[in-house]
Structure formats: C-alpha cells, structure tokens
XYZ file of C-alpha atoms in Angstrom:
557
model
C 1.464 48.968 -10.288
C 2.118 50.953 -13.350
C 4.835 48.228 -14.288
C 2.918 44.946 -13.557
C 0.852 45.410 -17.240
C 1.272 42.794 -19.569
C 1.776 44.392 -23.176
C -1.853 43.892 -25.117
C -2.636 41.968 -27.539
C 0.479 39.678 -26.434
C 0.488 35.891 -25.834
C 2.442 33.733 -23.313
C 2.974 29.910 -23.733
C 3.535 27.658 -21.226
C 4.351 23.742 -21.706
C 4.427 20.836 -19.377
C 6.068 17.877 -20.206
C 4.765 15.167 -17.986
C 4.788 11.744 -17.452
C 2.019 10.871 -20.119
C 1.488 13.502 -22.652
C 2.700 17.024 -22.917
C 0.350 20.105 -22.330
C 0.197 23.406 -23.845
C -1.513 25.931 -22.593
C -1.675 29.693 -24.229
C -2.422 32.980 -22.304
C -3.457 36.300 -23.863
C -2.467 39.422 -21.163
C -5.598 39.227 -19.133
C -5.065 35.977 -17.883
C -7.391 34.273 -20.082
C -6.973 31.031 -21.565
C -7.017 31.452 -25.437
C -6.437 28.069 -26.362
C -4.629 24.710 -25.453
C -3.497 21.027 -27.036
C -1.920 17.630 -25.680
C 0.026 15.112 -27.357
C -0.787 11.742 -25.834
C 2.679 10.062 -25.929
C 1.451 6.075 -26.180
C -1.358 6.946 -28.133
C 0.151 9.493 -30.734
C 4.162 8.581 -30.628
C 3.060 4.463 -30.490
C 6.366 4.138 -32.144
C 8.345 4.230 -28.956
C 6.052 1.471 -27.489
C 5.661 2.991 -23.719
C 3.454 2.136 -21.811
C 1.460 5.440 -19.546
C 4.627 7.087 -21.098
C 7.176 4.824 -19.677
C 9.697 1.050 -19.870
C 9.477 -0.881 -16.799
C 12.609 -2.646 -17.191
C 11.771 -6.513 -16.607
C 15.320 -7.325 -15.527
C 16.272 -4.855 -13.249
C 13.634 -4.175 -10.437
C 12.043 -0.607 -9.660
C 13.739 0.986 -12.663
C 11.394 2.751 -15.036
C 12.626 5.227 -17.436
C 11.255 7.015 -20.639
C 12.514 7.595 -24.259
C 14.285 10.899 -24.127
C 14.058 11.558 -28.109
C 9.933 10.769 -27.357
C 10.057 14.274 -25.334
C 12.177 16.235 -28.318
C 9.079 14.728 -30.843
C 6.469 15.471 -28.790
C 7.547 19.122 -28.495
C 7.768 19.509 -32.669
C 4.117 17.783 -32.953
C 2.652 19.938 -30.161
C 3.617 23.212 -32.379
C 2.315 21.637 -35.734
C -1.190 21.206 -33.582
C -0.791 24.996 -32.368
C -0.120 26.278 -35.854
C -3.389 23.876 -37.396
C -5.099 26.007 -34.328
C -4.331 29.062 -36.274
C -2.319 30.641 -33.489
C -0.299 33.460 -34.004
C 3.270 32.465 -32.841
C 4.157 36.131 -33.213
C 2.408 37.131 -30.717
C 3.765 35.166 -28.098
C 6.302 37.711 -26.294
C 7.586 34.692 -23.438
C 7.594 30.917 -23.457
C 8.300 28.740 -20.145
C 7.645 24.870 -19.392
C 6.873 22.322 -16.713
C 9.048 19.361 -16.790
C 8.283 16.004 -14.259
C 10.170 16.581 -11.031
C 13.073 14.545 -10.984
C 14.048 13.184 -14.143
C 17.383 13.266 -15.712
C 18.948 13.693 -19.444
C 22.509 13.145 -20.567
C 23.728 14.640 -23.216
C 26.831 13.164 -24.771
C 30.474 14.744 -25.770
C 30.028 17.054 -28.011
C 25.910 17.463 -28.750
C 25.906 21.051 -27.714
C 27.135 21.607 -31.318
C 24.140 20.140 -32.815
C 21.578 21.506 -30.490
C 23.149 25.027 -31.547
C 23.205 24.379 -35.592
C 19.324 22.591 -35.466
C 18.412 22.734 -39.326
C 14.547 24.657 -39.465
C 13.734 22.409 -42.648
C 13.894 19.392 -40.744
C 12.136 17.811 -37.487
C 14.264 17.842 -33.983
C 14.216 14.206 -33.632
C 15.710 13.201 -36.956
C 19.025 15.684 -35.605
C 19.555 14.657 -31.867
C 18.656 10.675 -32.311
C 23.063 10.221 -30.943
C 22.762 13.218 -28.823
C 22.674 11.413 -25.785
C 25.048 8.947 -23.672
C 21.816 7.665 -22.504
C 18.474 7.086 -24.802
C 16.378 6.185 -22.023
C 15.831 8.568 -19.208
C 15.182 7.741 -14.834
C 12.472 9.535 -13.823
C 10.306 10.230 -10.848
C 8.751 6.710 -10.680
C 11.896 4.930 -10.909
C 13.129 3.247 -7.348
C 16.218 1.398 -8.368
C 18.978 3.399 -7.008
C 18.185 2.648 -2.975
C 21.881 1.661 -2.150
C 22.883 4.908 -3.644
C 20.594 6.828 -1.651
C 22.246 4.970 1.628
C 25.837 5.653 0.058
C 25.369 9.505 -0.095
C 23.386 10.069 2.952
C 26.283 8.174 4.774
C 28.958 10.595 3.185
C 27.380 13.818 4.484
C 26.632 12.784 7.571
C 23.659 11.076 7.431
C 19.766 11.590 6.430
C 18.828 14.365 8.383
C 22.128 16.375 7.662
C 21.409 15.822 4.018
C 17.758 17.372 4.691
C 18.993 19.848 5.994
C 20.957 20.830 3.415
C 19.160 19.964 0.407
C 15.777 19.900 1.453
C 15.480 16.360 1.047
C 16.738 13.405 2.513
C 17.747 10.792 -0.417
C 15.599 9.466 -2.592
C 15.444 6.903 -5.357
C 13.661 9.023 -7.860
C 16.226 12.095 -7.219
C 18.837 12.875 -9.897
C 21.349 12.728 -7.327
C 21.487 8.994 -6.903
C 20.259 8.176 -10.052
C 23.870 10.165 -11.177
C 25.837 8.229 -8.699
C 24.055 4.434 -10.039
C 25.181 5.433 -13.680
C 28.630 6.802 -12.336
C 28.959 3.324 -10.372
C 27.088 0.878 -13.058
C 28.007 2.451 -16.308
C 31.277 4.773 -15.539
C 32.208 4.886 -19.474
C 28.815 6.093 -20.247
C 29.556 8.953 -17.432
C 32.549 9.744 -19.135
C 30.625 10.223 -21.969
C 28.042 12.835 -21.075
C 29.080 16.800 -20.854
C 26.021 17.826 -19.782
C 23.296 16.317 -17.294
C 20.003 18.176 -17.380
C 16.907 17.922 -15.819
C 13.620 17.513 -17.452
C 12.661 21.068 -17.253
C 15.942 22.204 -18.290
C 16.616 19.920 -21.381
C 12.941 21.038 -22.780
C 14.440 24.876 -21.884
C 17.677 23.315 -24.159
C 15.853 22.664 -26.648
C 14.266 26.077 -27.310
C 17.194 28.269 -26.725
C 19.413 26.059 -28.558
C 22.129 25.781 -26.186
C 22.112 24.625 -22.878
C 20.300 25.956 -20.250
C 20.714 26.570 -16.623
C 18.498 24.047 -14.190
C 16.062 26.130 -12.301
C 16.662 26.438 -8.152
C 13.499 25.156 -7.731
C 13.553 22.273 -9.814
C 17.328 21.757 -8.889
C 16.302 21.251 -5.148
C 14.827 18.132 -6.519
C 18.211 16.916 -6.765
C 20.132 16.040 -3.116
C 22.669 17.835 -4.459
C 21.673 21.889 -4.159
C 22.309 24.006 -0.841
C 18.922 25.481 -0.409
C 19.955 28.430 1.662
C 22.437 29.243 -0.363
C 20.765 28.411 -3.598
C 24.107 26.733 -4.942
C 25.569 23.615 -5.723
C 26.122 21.719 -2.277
C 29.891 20.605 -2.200
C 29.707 17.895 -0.312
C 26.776 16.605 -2.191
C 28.499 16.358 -5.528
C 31.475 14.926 -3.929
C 29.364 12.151 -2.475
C 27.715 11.706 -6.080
C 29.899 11.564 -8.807
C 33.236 13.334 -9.569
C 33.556 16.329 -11.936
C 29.331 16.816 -11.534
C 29.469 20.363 -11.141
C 31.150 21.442 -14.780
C 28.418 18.542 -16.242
C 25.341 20.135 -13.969
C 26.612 24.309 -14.977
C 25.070 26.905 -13.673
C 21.522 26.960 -11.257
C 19.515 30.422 -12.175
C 16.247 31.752 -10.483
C 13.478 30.444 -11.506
C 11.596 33.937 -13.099
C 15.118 34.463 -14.915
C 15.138 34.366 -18.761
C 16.743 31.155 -20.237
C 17.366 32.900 -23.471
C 15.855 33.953 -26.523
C 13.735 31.677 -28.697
C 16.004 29.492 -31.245
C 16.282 30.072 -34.811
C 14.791 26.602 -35.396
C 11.510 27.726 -33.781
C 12.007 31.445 -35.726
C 12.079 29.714 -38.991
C 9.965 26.664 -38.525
C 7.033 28.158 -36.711
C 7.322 32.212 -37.073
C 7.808 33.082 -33.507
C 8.981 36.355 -33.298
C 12.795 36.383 -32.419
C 12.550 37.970 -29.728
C 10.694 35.966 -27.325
C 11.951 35.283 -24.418
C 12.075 31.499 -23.169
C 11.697 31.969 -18.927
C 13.499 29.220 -17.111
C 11.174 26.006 -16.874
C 10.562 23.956 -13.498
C 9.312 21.061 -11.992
C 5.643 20.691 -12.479
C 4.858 20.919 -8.529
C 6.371 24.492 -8.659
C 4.400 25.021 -11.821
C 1.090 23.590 -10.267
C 1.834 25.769 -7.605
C 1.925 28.959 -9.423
C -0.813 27.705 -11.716
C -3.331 27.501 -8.450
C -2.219 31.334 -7.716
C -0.185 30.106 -4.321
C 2.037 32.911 -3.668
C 1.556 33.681 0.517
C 1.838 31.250 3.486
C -1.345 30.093 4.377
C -2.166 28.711 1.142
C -2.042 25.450 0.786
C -2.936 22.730 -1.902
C -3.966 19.479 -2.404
C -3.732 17.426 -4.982
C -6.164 14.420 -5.073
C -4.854 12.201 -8.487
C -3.304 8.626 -8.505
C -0.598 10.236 -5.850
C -1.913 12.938 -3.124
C 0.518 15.960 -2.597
C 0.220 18.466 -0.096
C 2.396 21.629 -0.536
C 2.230 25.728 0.171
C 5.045 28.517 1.057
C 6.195 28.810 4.562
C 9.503 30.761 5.517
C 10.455 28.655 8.075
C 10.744 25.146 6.795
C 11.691 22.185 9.252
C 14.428 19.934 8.138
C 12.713 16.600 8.136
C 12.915 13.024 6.978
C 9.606 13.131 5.327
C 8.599 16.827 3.429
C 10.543 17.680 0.638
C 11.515 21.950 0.487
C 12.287 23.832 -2.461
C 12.887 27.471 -2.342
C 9.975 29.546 -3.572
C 9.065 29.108 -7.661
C 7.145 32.700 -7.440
C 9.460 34.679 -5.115
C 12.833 35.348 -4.470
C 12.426 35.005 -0.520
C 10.167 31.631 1.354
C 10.573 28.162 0.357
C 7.821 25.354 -1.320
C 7.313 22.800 1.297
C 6.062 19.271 -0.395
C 4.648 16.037 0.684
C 3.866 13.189 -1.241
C 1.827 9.835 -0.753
C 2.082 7.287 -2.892
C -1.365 5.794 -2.117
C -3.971 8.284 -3.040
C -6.779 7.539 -5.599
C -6.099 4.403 -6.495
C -6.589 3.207 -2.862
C -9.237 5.083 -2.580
C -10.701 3.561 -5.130
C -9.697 0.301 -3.695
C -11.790 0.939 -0.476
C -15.074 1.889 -2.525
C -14.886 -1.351 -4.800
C -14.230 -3.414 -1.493
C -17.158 -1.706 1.246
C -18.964 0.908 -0.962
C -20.369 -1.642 -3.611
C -17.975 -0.086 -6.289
C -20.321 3.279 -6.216
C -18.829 6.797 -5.647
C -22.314 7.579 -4.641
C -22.556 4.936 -1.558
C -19.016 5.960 -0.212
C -20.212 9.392 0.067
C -23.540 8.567 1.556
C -20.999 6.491 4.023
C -18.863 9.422 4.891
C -21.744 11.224 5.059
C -23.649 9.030 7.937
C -20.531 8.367 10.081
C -19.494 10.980 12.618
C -16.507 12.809 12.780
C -13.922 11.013 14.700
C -15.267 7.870 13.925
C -15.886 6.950 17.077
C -12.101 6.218 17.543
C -11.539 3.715 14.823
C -8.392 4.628 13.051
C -7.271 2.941 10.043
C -4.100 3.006 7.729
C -4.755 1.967 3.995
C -1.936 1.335 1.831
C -2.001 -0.503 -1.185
C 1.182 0.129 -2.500
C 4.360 0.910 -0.311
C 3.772 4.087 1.294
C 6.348 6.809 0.313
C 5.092 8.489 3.333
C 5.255 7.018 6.075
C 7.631 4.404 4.380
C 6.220 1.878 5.153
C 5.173 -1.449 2.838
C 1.237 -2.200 1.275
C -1.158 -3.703 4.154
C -4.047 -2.693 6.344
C -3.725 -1.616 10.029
C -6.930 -1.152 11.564
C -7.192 0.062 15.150
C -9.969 1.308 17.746
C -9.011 3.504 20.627
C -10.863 2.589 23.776
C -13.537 4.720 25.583
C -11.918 8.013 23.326
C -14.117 10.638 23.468
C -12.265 13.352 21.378
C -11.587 14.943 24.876
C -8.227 14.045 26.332
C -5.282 11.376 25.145
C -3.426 10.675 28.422
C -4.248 6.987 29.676
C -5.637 5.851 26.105
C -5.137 2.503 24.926
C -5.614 1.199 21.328
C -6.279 -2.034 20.188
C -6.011 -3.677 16.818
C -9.199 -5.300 14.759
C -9.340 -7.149 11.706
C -12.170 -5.154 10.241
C -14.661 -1.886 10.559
C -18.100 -2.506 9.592
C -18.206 -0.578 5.567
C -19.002 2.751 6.924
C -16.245 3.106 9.071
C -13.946 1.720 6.718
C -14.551 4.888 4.392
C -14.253 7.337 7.295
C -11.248 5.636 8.463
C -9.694 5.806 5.183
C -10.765 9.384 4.401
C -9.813 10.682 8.010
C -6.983 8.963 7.855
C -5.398 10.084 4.519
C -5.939 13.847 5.719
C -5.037 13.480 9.151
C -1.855 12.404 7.937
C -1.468 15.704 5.862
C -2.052 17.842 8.605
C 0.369 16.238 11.083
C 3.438 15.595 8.439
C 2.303 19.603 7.200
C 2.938 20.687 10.248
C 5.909 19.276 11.205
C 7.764 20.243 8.358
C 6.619 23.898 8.843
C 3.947 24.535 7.261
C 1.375 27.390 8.777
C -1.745 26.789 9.636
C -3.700 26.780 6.552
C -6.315 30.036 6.190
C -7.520 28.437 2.591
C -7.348 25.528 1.068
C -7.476 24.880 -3.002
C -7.928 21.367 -4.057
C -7.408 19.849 -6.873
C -7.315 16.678 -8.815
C -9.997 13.950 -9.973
C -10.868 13.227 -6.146
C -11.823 17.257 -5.697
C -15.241 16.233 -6.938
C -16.150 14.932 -4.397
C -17.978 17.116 -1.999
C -18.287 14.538 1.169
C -14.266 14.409 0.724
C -14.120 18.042 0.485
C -16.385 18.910 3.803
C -13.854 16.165 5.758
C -10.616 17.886 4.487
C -12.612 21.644 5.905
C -13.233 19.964 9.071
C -10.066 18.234 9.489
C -7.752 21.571 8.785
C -10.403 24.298 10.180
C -10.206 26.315 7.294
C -12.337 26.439 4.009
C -11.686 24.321 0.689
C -11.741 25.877 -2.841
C -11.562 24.112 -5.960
C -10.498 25.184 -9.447
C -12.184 24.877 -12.995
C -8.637 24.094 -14.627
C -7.677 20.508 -14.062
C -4.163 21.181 -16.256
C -2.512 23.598 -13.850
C 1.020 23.095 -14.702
C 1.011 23.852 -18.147
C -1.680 27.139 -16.808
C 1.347 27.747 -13.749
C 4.052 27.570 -16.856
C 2.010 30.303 -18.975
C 2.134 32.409 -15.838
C 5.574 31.892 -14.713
C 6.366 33.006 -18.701
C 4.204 35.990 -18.107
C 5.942 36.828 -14.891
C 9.315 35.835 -16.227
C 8.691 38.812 -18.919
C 7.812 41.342 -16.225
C 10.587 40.764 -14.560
C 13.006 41.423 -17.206
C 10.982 44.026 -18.608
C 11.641 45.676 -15.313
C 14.697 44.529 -14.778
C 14.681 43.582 -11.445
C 12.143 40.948 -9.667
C 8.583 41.856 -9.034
C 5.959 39.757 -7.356
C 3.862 37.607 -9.317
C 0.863 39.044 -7.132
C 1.108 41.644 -9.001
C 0.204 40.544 -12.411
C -3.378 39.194 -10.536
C -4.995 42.171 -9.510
C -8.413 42.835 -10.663
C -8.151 39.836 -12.420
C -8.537 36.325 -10.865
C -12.168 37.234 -11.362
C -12.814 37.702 -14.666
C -10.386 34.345 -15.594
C -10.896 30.915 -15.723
C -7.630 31.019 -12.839
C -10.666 31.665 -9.884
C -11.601 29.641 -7.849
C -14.872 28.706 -6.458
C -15.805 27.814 -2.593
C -16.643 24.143 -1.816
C -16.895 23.485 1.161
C -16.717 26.091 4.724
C -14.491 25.253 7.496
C -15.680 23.187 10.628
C -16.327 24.283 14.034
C -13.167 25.094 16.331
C -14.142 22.111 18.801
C -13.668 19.591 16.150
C -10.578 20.778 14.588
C -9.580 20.775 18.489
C -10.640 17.261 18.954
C -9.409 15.640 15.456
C -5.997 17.468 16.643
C -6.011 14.704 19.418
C -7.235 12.056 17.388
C -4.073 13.088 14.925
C -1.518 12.891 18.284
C -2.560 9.208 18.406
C -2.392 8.462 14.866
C 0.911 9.947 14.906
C 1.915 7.489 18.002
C 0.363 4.404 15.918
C 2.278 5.261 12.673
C 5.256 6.028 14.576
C 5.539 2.486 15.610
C 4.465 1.183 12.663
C 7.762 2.260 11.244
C 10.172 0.718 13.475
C 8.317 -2.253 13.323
C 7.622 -2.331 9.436
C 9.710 0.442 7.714
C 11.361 0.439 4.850
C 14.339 2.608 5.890
C-alpha cells in the first residue's frame, strides 16, 4: 500500500466543463477539498449571448450547439479566480478535467501550430478565435443528425450490431453522426479540419499545448470505438466519414498522462512545469469516480433535470437502450449508463398539477399510498422519452384484481386519471421501476448500495421508494459538484499511476480515508423487506409488457 501515498503537501485540480458553467475543484493529498470556483458562462461570458450555455438554432430543428472559443475563455477566467483565491499553482503535482459527454470540436488546417506557440502575455481566446473549421460546437442536447444515425446503423449491420460493437446503438447527440451530418452538409468545412476532438480532449489540448489523445471512456461516446478492443472500430469510421481516423489520432486509457502542463500555464499562472495533465473524460465517468464507484454493485443515481442510472458490471448486455463504456477507474469492467430524458422537470410537473405545487404534499402523498399502488401504473413523459423512445403524453393504466402475487391471467386496462395520490406514486414507482428493469437488462448486478445524487436526493419519501424498489439501501453525498470532485481524483490517480509506472487501483488511494473527507457518504434511507422487492419485481414484468407495446405503437424508432 506503500505506493498508493499521495506526496504531502501536494494539490490536484480537477475541471469540468459542462453545459452551463465550468467547475473547479482543488484536492490537497488527503482527499480534502481545499477550495473550488465556477464561471457561469451566460452570466459571466454574456458576450457570447447563450442561453443555459447554448444556440438553439431557429432554422434548423433539434440542433443546439455552443461557442467553442466560450470554453477556451472560460478556462483563462477560472485560473484568474483561483489565483485571486490565493492558491498555490505550484503545488498542484496533476491536473485532469470533465468535459460534457458527447460534444465535438474541429480544429482547422494548420491550428496545431498555434495551440503549440500560445503567447503567456496574452489571453487564449484572443490566439485561437480562426482555430477552428467550426465556431459553434454539437453537443449532447443536440438531435439534428437522426438520418445519420439510420445511415450508419444500416452500414454495419444494423442497431444492435452497432451496440454491440460500440456500446451504443446511434444516437443524435453522438460525435459519430454529428461527423457524418458535417461530412454530408458541409464537406469543404470537413476538408478543412485536421483534428476532431471531443470536449474532454480539446480542454486536455489546451493545457498540454498540442493535441491530445480522446480518452476510451469518453471515446465510447462516439459509435465509432470497438469497446472490447478499446480501438477505433473500422467499420464505424468507414460508415462515418472518410479519412476520420488520422483526424480522430490516437484513443489512450483514461488514468494515462496527457502530457505535461504548457508553457502558457508555466508562465501565466506559475504552475510548476512539471505537472502532469491526466487524460480528461466525459463527466458521467467523472461523476462516477467522483461518487467513489469502483466495484459492481454500486450503483448511482442521478436525480437533476435528466435521471441517469449507471455502475460497473463485467458483463454488459448489448442493448438498444443502455449505453457501455469501458471502466473510467480500471483497466478491466465496463460503465453501464442509462439516461431519461424526463426526470425533474416532470417531476416537478406532477407536483404543480396533483400536489398543490408543494414538495411537502407530494411527499405526504407518497407517503400515504401503499407500495404497489394498488396496481395503478402510470407513464409520465413530458418531453420525448430518450428511454423508452417514445414521444411526451400520459399513459395511465390499472391492472385488475393484482395482488402483487402472481402475473399469469392479468389484464390491464387504461384510465384517464388516478385520484392525486396515486398520481405521485405512479409517477415515482414508475420512474424507478423503469431503472431497475432497463438496469438489469443491460447487465447490471443487483445493486448491494445505492448513492444518489442530484437536487431530487433530498427528498427522503423518494429516497425510501428507490430502497424499496431495488432491495438495497440508498446513500447520499454532501458534494453536489461530483465531476469536477471525480476529475481531482482521476488527476490524483492519474499521478499514482505514473509514479508507479504501471496501473494501480483507484481503491487504493481511499483507504482510511472516505471518512475523514467530505467524499463520504451518509445513509438515507434502509432497504425494504424481501417480499416487496419480490412483488414490485412482478409489478416491473407488467410495466415492462405495457411499455413494450407502447413502443411499437408510439415509438420514435
């Protein structure tokens, strides 16, 4: 264990560069937080005029992109706030980054010569403003590249076949297809770009002053990286764009070292010149490693405007719905994903409609109605559902004479309305019976702890449902930024590594320590009694059935 101590008296830094702001979060070598700023980009960059950090193009439905140089500023005025902080940049021995999953930056002919020669004396954005063969960049919430998605999953073979290979089947937010749409749309503007990076990567770019690789982790993000094999799928990048691999270069672990810290960031800032600048990922891996998730079993939910579900299994199940990424923490397992598009916000919804716009009455509601709600099963979307796909609308149903005993013979009808009670059950059981089916049919274990987190976690009525619905009992965290915390730790982990020089498990850096930081977590709520996990894993069989035929009836695919 000798070799899993952190030098003293050393700091690690971890970004995240999300949708809205970016995050900074700094780590001394116990684990404890020392300090940590945000940059609010519509707020505190107004000059780019997004709006939640993002265009919404008015001509061109679903596409929604954000200002790439808005990213490169945002990383200069996050420093200036760290250095008004008084911290010691010398200090900090390793530097990694969350980026948001999925978005893409193109970097045109000849900018890898400017990135290299950055002048110290003046800001980032004033040197790369014609950097880029694009100035505005997809991301995750974009959803204009659908007939792309349909083009490549026909060319290898079809959705599942791409699934299998690259952990996903296509989606409108993944590089891949947003790559093929500017190949197809804009082809001279393709011909133009000699490197495409990620999010994560191009913030790693920026600090090494060169290019760096894209993460595995965040590359399986893509359609377009083997998973098992943890290269670039062939067939993939034919069915994308032609001569992608030379513009993608090289995938690299994600605990690997990026490179040292750029002269730029020497001179302007005083890091020391030797810190090392760990390979950044998506901001689910990040979250992942920021909630200490390192053995199947775990598993975490997110609660926030979208719900994810995700944990470590080492058997994932190629699927149409999960998304797998091999493991951010390990060299051996894979990160197996889900994501719903309706979380809080319809949540929300139900409470302002039944609960008399009070937290406190949709509680008491979930609090009087009893588990299983009696059979009444409902489906609340109020946007189009990511998963199932399926469009915004309200399927109620109640299963006749169900008892929580046996399914064989049971009918369902569908109602117009619950009485307000059942409507928040409905909802609640709903949204997590969901998670446990789809988590288990992608291959996900049986969860022996759960750690939620996200505005929703709050809530202790939600939090007692979730321990009844999965058997097991529900933590929560004190840390509501855990991707810029997971990126501190990944930097931390990405030091021992190399320090070692071979890989060592991030477990190791937490012994004797989760305690004494503000990474614990605290027990909310205990685990229900084996009957009724029994009996809501009937009442999820028949959801299951319902949803299934909502799709053919309704889906979107």
């Amino acid at each position: 264990m000798e070799d899993c101590y952190l030098p003293q008296d050393s700091l690690f830094l971890g970004f995240d560069c999300s949708t809205q702001s970016m995050k900074a979060t700094v780590l001394d070598s116990n684990l404890k937080i020392v300090t940590s700023e945000i940059v609010s980009f519509d707020s505190e960059l107004p000059h780019y005029k997004t709006k939640d950090g993002v265009y919404r193009d008015p001509c061109v439905d679903g596409r929604i992109v954000s200002p790439t140089l808005m990213w490169v500023e945002a990383l200069d005025l996050i420093l200036k706030r760290l250095v008004k902080l008084k911290l010691d940049f010398g200090k900090i021995v390793a530097v990694s980054g969350s980026g948001q999953q999925h978005g893409s930056v193109y970097w045109k002919n000849g900018s890898l010569a400017k990135l290299t020669l950055l002048d110290s004396k003046r800001a980032m954005v004033d040197q790369l403003g014609d950097a880029f063969s694009i100035k505005e960049s997809p991301i995750w919430m974009d959803s204009s590249s659908t007939q792309q998605c349909k083009e490549i999953e026909k060319a290898v073979g079809g959705a599942l076949e791409l699934s299998r290979l690259s952990g996903s089947r296509a989606h409108e937010r993944y590089a891949g297809p947003q790559i093929r749409k500017i190949f197809e749309m804009q082809p001279e503007v393709y011909r133009d770009t000699e490197r495409i990076s990620l999010v994560s990567s191009f913030m790693a770019s920026l600090l090494i002053g060169a290019y760096a690789c894209i993460d595995e982790t965040d590359g399986a993000g893509m359609n377009l990286m083997d998973i098992k094999r943890r290269t670039w799928c062939k067939i993939a990048l034919q069915a994308t764009a032609p001569g992608l691999e030379k513009r993608l270069g090289k995938l690299a672990p994600a605990h690997a070292v990026a490179g040292f810290i750029a002269p730029y960031f020497v001179e302007r800032f005083h890091f020391n010149k030797n810190c090392l600048v760990v390979q950044w990922s998506g901001d689910n891996p990040n979250s992942l490693a920021g909630l200490t998730i390192n053995t199947p079993g775990d598993l975490a939910i997110s609660l926030g405007t979208s719900d994810t579900v995700f944990g470590i299994t080492s058997d994932p199940q190629p699927s149409l719905e999960g998304h797998v990424f091999p493991n951010p923490v390990d060299t051996e397992g894979y990160m197996v994903m889900l994501v719903y598009k309706n979380g809080s916000l319809t949540r929300e919804d139900v409470r302002n409609c039944y609960a008399d716009k009070s937290w406190e009455v949709f509680s008491t509601y979930l609090q009087q109605t009893p588990p299983l709600n009696g059979g009444k099963i409902g489906f609340y979307y109020k946007e189009h559902e990511i998963l199932p796909p399926l469009p915004a609308g309200l399927h109620r149903y109640i299963l006749e004479n169900f008892t929580g005993d046996i399914l064989d013979g049971l009918s369902e009808r569908e109602v117009e309305e619950f009485d307000p009670p059942s409507e928040v059950r409905a909802l609640i059981e709903g949204q997590f019976l969901s998670m446990r089916a789809h988590a288990e049919r992608c291959g996900m274990p049986s969860p022996k702890r759960i750690i939620a987190t996200g505005g929703a976690s709050a809530n202790l009525s939600i939090l007692n449902s979730i321990a009844s619905i999965f058997g097991c009992d529900v933590y929560t965290v004190q840390r509501p930024d855990s991707a810029s915390l997971g990126a501190a730790l990944r930097a931390a982990h990405g030091w021992l590594c190399n320090e070692r020089g071979s890989f060592v498990p991030i477990s190791c850096m937490y012994m004797d320590k989760l305690e004494k930081t503000s990474l614990s977590c605290k027990l909310s709520a205990t685990a229900g009694d084996r009957e009724l996990v029994t009996r809501y894993g009937l009442l999820m069989k028949k959801r299951v059935e319902i949803e299934n035929c909502l799709v053919q009836k309704l889906g979107r695919w």
